[in-house]
Coordinates of C-alpha atoms in Angstrom, one line a residue:
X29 CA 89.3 63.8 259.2
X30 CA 88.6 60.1 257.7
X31 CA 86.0 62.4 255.1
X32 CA 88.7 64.3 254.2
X33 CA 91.9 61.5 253.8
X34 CA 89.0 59.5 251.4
X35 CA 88.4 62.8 249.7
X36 CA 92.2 63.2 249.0
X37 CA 92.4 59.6 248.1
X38 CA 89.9 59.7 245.4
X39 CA 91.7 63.1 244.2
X40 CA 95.0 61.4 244.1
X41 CA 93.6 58.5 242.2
X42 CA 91.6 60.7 239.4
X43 CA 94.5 62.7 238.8
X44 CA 96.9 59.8 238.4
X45 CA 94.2 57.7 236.0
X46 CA 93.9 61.2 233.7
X47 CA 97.9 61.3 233.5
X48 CA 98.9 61.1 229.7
X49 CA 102.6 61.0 230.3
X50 CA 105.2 58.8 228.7
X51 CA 105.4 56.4 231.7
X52 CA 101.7 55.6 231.5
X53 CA 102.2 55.7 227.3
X54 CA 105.1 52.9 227.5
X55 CA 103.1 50.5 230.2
X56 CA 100.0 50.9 227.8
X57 CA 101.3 50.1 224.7
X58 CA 103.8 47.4 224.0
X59 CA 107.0 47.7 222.4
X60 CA 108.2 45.6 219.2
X61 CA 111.3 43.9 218.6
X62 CA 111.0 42.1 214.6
X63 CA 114.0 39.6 214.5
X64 CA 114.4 38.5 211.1
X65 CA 117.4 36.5 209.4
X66 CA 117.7 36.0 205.4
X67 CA 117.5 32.9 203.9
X68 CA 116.8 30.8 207.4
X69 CA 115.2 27.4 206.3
X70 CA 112.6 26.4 209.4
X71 CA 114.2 23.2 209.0
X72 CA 117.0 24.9 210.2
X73 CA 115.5 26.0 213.7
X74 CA 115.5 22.8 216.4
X75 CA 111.6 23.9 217.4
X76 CA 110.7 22.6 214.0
X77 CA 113.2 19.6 213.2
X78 CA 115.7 18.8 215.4
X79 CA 117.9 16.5 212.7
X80 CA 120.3 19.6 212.2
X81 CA 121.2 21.8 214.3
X82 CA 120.1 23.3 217.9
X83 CA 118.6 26.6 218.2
X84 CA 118.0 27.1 222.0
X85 CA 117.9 30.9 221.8
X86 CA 115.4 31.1 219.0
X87 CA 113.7 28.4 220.6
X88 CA 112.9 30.1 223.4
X89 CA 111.1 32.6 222.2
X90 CA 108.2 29.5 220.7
X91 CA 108.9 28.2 224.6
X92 CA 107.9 31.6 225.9
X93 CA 105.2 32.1 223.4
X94 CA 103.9 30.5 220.1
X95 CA 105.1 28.4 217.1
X96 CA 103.6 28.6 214.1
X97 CA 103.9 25.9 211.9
X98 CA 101.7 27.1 208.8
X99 CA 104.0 30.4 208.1
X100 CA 104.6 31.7 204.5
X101 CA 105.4 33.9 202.7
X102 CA 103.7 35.5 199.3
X103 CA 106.3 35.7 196.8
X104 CA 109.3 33.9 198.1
X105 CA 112.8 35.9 197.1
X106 CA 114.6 38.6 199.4
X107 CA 113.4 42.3 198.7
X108 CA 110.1 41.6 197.4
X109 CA 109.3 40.0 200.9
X110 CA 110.9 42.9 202.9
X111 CA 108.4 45.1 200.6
X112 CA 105.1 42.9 201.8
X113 CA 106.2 42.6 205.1
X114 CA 106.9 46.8 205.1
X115 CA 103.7 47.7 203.2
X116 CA 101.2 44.8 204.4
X117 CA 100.6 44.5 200.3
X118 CA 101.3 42.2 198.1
X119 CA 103.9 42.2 195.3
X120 CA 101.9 43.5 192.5
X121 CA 100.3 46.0 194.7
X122 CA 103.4 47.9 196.2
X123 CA 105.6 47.7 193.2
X124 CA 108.7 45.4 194.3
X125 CA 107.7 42.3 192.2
X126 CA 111.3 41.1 192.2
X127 CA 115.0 41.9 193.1
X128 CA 115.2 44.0 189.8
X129 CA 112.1 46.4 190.0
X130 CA 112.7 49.4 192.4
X131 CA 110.8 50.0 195.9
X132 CA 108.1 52.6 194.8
X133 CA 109.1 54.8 198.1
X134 CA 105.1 56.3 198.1
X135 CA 104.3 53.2 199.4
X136 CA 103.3 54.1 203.4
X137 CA 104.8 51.6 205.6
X138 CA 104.4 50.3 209.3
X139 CA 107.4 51.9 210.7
X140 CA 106.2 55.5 209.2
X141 CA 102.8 54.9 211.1
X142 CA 104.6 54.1 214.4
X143 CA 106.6 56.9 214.0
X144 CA 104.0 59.1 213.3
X145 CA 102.1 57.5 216.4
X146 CA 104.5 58.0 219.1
X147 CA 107.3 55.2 218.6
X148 CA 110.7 55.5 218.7
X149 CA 112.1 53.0 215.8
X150 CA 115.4 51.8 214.9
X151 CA 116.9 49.2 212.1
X152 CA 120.1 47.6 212.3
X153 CA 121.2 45.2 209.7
X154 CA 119.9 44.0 206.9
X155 CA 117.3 46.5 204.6
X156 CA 118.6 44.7 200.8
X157 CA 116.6 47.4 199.0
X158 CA 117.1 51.0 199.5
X159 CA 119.6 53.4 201.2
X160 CA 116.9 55.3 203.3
X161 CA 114.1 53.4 205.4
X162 CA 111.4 56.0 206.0
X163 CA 109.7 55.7 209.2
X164 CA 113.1 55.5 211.3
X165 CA 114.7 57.4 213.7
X166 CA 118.0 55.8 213.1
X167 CA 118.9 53.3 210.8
X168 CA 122.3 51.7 210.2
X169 CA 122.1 48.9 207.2
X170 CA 124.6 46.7 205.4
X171 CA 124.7 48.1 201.6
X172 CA 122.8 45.5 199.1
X173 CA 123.7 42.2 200.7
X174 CA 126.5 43.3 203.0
X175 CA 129.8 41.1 203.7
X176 CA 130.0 38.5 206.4
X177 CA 133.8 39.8 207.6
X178 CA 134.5 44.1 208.3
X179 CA 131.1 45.2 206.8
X180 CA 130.4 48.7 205.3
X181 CA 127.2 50.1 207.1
X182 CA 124.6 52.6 205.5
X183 CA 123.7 55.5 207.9
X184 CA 121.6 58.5 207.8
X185 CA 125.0 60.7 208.6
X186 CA 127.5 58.6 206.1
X187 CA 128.8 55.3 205.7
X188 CA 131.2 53.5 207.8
X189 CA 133.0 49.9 208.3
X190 CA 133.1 48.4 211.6
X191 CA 136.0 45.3 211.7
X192 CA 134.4 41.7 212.8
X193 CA 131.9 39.5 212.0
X194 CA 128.4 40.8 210.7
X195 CA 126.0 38.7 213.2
X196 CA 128.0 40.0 216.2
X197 CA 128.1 43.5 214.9
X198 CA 124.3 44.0 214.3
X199 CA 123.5 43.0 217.8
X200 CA 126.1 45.3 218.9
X201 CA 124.3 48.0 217.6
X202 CA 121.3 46.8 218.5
X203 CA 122.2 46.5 222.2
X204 CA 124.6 49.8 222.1
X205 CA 120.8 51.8 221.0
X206 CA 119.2 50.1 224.0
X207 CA 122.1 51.5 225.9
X208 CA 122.5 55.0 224.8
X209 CA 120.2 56.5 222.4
X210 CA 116.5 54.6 223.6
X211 CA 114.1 57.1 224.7
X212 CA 112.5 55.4 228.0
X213 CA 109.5 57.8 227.9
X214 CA 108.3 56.4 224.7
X215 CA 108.0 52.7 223.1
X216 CA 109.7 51.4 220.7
X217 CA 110.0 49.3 217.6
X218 CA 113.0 48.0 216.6
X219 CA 114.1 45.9 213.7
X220 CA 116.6 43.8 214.2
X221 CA 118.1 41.9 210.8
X222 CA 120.2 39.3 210.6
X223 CA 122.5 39.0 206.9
X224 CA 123.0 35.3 207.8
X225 CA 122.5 32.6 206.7
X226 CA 122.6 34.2 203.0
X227 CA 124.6 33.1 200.5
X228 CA 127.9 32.2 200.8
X229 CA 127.8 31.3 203.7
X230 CA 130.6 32.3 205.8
X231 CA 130.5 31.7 209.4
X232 CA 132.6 33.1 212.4
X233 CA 135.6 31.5 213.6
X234 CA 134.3 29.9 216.7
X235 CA 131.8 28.0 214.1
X236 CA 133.4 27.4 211.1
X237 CA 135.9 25.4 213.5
X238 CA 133.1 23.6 214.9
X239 CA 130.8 22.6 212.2
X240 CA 133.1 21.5 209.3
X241 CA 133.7 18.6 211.9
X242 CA 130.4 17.7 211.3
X243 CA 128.5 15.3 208.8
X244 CA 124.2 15.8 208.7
X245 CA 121.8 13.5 207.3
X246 CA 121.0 13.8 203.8
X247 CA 117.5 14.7 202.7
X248 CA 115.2 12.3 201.5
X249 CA 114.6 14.0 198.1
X250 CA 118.5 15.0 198.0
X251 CA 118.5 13.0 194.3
X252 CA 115.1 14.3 193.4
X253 CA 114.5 13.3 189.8
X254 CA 111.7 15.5 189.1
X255 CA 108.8 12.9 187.0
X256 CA 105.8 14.7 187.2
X257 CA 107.7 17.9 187.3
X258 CA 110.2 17.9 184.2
X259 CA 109.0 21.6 183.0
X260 CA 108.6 23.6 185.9
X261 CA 110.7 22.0 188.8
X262 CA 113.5 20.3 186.1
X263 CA 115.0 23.1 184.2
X264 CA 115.5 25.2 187.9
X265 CA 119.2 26.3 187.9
X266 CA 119.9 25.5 191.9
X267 CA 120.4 22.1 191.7
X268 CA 123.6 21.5 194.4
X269 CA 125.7 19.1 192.4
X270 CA 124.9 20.9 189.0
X271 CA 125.0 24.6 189.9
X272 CA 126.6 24.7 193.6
X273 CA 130.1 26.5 193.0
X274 CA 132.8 24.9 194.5
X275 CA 134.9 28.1 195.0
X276 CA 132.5 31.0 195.7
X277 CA 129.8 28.9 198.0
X278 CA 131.9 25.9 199.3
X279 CA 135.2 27.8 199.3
X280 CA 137.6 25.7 197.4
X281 CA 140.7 28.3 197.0
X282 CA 141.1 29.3 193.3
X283 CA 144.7 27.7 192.7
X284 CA 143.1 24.3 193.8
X285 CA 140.3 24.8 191.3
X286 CA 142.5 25.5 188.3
X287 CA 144.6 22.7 189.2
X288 CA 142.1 20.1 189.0
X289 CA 140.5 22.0 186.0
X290 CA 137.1 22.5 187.4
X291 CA 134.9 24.3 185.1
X292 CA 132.7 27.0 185.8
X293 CA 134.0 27.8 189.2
X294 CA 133.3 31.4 190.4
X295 CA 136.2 32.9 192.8
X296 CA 135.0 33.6 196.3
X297 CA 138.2 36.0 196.2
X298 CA 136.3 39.2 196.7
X299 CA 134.7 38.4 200.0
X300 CA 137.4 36.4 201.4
X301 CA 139.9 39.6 200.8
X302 CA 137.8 41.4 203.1
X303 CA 139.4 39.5 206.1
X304 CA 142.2 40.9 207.6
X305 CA 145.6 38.8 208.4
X306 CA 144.5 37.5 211.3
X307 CA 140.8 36.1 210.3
X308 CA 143.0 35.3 207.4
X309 CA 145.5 33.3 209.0
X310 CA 142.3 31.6 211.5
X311 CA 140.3 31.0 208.0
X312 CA 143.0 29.3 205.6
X313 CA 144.1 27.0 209.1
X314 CA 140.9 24.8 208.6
X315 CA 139.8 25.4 205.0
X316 CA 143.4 24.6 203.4
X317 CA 143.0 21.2 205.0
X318 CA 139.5 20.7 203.3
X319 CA 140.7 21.9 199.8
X320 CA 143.5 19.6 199.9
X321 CA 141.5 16.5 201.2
X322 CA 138.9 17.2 198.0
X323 CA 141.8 17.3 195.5
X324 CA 143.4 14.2 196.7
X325 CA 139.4 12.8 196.6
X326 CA 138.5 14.5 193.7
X327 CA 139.6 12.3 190.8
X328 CA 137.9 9.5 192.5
X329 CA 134.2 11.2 193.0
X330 CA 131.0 10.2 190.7
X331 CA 128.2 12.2 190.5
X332 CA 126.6 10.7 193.9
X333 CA 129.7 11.1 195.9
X334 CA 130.5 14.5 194.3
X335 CA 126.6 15.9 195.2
X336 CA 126.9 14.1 198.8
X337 CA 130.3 16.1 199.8
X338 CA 129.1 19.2 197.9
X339 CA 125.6 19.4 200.1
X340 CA 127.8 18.3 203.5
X341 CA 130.0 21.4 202.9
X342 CA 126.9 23.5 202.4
X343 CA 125.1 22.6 205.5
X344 CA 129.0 22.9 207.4
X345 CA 128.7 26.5 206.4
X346 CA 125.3 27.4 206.3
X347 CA 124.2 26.0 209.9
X348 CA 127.5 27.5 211.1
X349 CA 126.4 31.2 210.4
X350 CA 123.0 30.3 211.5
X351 CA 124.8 29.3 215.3
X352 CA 126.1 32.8 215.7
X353 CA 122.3 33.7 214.9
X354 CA 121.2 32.0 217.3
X355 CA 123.8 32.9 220.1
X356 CA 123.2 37.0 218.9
X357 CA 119.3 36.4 219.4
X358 CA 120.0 34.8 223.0
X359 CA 122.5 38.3 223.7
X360 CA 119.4 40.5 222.5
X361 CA 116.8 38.0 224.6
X362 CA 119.2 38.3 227.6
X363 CA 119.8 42.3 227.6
X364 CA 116.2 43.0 227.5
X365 CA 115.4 40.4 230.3
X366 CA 118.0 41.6 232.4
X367 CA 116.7 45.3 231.7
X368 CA 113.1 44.9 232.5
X369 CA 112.1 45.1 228.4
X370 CA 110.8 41.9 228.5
X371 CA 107.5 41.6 229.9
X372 CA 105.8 44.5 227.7
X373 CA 107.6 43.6 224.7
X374 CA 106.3 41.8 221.7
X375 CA 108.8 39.6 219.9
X376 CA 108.6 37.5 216.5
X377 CA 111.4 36.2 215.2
X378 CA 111.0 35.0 211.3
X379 CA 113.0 35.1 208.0
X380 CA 112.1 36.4 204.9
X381 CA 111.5 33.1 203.2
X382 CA 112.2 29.3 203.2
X383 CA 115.4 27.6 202.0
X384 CA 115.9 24.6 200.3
X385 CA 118.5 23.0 202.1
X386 CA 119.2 19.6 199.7
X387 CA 115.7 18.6 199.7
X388 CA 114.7 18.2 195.7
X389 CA 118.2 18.7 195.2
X390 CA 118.6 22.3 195.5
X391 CA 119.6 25.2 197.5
X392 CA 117.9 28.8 197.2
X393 CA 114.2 29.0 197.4
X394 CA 111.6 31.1 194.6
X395 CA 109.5 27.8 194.4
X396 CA 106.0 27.4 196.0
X397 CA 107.1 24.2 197.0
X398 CA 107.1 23.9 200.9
X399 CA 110.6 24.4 201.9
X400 CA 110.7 28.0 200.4
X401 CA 107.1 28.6 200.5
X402 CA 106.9 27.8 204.2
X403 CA 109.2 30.1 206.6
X404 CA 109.6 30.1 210.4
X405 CA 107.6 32.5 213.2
X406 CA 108.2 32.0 216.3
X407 CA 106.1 35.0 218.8
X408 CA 106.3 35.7 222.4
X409 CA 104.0 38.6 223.8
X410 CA 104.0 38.2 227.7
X411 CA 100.7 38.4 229.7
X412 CA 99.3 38.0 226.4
X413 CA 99.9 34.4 224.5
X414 CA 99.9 31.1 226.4
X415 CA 103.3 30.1 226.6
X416 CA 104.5 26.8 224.9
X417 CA 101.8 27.3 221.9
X418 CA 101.8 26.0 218.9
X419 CA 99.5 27.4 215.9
X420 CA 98.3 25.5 213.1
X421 CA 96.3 28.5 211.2
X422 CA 97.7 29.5 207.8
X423 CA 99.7 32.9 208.4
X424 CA 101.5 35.0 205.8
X425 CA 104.6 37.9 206.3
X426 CA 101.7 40.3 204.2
X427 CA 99.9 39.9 208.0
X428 CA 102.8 41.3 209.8
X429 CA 102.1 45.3 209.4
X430 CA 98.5 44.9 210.4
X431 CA 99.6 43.1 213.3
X432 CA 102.3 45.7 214.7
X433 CA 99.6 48.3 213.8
X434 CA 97.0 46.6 216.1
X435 CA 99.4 45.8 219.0
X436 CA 100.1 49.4 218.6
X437 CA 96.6 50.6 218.9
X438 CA 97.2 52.5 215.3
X439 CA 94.5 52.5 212.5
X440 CA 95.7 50.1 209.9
X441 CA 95.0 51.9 206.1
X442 CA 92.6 50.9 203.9
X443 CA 94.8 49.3 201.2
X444 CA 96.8 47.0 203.4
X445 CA 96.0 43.5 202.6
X446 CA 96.8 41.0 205.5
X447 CA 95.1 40.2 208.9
X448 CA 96.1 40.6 212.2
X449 CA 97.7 37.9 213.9
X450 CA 96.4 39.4 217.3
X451 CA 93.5 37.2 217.4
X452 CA 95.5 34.1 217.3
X453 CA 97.8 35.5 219.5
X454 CA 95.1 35.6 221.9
X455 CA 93.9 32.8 221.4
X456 CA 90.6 34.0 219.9
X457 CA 90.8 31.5 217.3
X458 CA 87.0 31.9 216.6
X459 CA 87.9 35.7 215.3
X460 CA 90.3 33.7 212.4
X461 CA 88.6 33.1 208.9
X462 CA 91.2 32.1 206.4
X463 CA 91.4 28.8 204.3
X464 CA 94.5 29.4 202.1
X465 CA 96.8 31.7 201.6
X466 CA 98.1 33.2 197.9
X467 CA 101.2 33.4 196.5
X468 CA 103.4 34.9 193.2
X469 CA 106.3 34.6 191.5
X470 CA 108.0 36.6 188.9
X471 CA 112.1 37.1 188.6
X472 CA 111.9 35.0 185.1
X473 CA 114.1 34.9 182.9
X474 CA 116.7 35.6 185.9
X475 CA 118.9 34.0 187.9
X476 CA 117.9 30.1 188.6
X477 CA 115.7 29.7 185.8
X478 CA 112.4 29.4 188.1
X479 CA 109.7 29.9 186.0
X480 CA 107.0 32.5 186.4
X481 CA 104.1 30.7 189.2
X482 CA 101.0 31.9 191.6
X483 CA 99.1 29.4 193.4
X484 CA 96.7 28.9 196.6
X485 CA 98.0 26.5 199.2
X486 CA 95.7 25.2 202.0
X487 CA 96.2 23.2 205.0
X488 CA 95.3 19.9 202.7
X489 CA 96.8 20.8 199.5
X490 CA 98.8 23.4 197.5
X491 CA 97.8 24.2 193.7
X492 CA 100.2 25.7 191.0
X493 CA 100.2 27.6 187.8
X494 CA 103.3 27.9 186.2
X495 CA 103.1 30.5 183.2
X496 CA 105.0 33.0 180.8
X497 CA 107.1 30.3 178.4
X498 CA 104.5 27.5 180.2
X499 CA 101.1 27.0 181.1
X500 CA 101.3 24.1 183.5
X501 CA 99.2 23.2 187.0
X502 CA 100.5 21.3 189.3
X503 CA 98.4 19.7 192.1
X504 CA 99.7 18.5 195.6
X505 CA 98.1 16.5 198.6
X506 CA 100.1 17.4 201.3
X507 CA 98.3 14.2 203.5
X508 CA 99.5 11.6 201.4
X509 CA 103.0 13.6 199.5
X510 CA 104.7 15.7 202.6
X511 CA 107.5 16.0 200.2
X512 CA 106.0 17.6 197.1
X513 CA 107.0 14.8 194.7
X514 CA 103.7 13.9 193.0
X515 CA 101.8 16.4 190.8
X516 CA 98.6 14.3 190.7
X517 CA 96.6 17.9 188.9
X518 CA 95.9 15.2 185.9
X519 CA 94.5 12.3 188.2
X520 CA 90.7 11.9 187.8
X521 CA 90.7 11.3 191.6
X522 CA 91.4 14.8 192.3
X523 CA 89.2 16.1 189.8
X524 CA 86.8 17.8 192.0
X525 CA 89.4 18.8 194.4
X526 CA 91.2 20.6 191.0
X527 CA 88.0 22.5 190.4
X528 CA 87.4 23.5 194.0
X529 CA 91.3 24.5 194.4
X530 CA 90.8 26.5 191.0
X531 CA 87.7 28.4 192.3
X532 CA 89.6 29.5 195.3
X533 CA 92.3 30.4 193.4
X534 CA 90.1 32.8 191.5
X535 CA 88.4 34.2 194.5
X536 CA 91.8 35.1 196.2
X537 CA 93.7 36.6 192.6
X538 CA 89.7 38.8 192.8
X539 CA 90.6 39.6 197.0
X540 CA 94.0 40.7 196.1
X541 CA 93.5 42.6 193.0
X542 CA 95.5 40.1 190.9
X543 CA 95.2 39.4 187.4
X544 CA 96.2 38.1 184.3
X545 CA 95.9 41.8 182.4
X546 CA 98.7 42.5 185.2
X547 CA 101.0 40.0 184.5
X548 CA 101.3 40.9 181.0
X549 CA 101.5 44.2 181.8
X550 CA 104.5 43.7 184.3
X551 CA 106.1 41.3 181.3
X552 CA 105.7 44.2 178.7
X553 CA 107.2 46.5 180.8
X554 CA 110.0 44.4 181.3
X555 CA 110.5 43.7 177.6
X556 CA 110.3 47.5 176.9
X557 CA 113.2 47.9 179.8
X558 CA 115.3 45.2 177.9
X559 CA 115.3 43.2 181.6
X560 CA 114.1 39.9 180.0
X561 CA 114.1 38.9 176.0
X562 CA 112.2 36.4 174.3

């Protein structure tokens, strides 16, 4: 009889270890949850600097996993790095060189494979290129850059406007597809994208109440007067005293502008009339106040005082839509911990690129210089990295595909470009080989006047060319100029370092299949378009 129950044992057991079913499948292979906002400055997240706001609920997820404090990105504007992080290719490779230039939809992207491969996968929020994500079962996405207040959404079935505030409402949907439509016998990806903090800034209620109480420290390169930089980092049309609107970023009503004959104002009209009378009525009760308290102070206000109240109204609104981030990432964090998604779930929270927020004077990003170059990634993976790690490596967004593909146990193509991060993740360190990291900038002649640049940054310095109307190299040593004020390229001290940086530079533009022959051939194609003129 005791033959027999071990016989039946060791049955039982075979059987159940040859079982391909969905339960096995979901334990085996992790699910993804991709958290990115637009425009979120990692100065803007309390794990990295702590001088501006508190992020507990993004926070978290570096407590519960890793920090990495080395980020970037490759080409530092909206939809061309939604397109590397989608593709795992650079700019020049998959098409989307700028916000102009259409997404070449051939392009294979990580969703598609995990589709393909057995994942359920959703999107909710913010796409900014396209009207039709391939690779997902359902989609709903704010059209271009969507509305803070009553947004219209894009869906596979038709579009539709749901009334409240656009941070709140993507977690809704999030959450409501956990509830109702998630398929538990399969895992899942989901991609979960935040509108905020972009331009103009428009925060909810319960913040805007809060935070235009408050006054933040100014940066230390706030009056930046770029020597060393005149040609490249001088003509950039972003500087917050110069090119900050009053009315359509920091809100000053249109009646108040043409009274104190304020030129070149842009109305903000257009997305305030999307509130309704009662957001209305909340809205106009604590920014009427404001308006009036600037034109009584107005006539009064240099340049200094003028550029100090213009960047404290920025960071009012800005950080007060990125608090209703952070309070929509703790709701997500909390549904899936108190639903048992947790623990075989990998979660990165990031943002498309930096943000300058004051520092050289500006707002926006484009720049290689740190503050847009350099954007926040925060990763838990349970069971998997050490909790309460922090990782120094040089990463980019092009490594995100080949990551989820790994994680996924799915056969990354060919022609995708990055690494997986799952080494680090690890902590398999050893496995990493990478000494700097590329990038590329082309939306020039556009909108901020940032000229046409690709460098190499390293842990110990970062090395420009700025080209197209300029041919100008800038040099930075990050050990002795944190702030990126000091172009020493033409110092004979750093003449070896130049010619190192510069054959590094060429061996990465070779990995990457970059080129000069390419830039002129994306410029020519621009002329013949008539998108820029000489």
């Amino acid at each position: 009889m005791r033959l027999y129950r071990f016989a039946v044992l060791i049955l039982l057991i075979a059987i159940y270890s040859c079982k391909t079913g969905p339960d096995v499948t979901v334990k085996k292979r992790p699910n993804i949850v991709f958290i990115m906002s637009d425009d979120h400055a990692y100065q803007a997240i309390s794990a990295y600097d702590e001088r501006l706001i508190q992020t507990p609920n993004i926070d978290r997820i570096a407590k519960e996993g890793m920090l990495f404090t080395n980020a970037s990105v490759t080409n530092s504007i909206c939809a061309p790095s939604r397109a590397v992080i989608l593709t795992g290719k650079h700019s020049h490779i998959n098409g989307k060189i700028d916000n102009i230039s259409p997404f070449d939809t051939t392009n294979v992207t990580f969703p598609q494979l995990l589709k393909k491969a057995g994942y359920q996968t959703a999107m909710f929020g913010k796409l900014h290129f396209g009207n039709n994500p391939k690779g997902f079962d359902e989609f709903k996405i704010l059209p271009g850059q969507g509305d803070y207040y009553n947004p219209k959404f894009i869906t596979a079935t038709g579009d539709t406007t749901i009334t409240g505030y656009v941070t709140d409402i993507i977690t809704d949907l999030a959450i409501d597809w956990f509830e109702n439509r998630r398929d538990n016998e399969k895992p899942f990806m989901l991609m979960y994208l935040h509108k905020a903090p972009h331009r103009t800034w428009m925060p909810a209620e319960r913040h805007y109440k809060e935070f235009t109480q408050k006054t933040f420290p100014l940066p230390k390169t706030l009056f930046d007067d770029y020597v060393s930089r005149e040609t490249t980092a001088g003509p950039a049309e972003m500087n917050i005293l110069k090119h900050m609107q009053l009315s359509y970023d920091l809100k000053l009503t249109d009646s108040i502008a043409k009274q104190l004959d304020i030129k070149n104002w842009n109305t903000i009209g257009n997305r305030i009339g999307r509130l309704n009378s009662e957001q209305r009525t909340a809205w106009d009760a604590v920014y009427d106040p404001i308006n009036e308290d600037f034109a009584r102070r107005f006539p009064e206000m240099n340049d200094s005082t003028l550029m100090v109240w213009k960047y404290q109204r920025y960071m009012q609104d800005y950080l007060g839509t990125i608090a209703a981030v952070d309070e929509n990432v703790g709701r997500l964090l909390d549904y899936m911990d108190e639903n048992d998604l947790s623990e075989n779930t990998l979660v990165v929270y990031t943002s498309d690129q930096g943000f300058y927020l004051g520092e050289h004077g500006w707002f926006d990003k484009r720049f290689m210089y740190n503050e847009s170059f350099k954007t926040p990634l925060l990763i838990k993976w349970p069971n998997v990295i050490t909790p309460g790690t922090t990782e120094e490596e040089m990463v980019q967004n092009l490594d995100f595909a080949q990551t989820f593909l790994e994680v996924a146990a799915v056969t990354a193509p060919q022609d995708m470009q990055g690494e997986s991060l799952v080494p680090l993740l690890k902590g398999e360190k050893e496995k990493w080989n990478r000494d700097g990291v590329y990038y590329h900038y082309y939306e020039y002649p556009a909108e901020h006047a940032v000229k046409r640049h690709y460098g190499i940054a390293t842990k110990e310095y970062k090395l420009i060319h700025f080209y197209y109307d300029v041919d100008v190299w800038e040099l930075y040593d990050h050990s002795k100029d944190p702030n990126e004020t000091n172009n020493v390229y033409g110092d004979p001290k750093y003449a070896d370092v130049v010619a190192d940086m510069k054959e590094k530079l060429r061996e990465l533009r070779k990995k990457y299949k970059d080129s000069d022959e390419l830039d002129n051939q994306f410029i020519e194609r621009y002329k013949n378009e008539g998108l820029i003129t000489e």
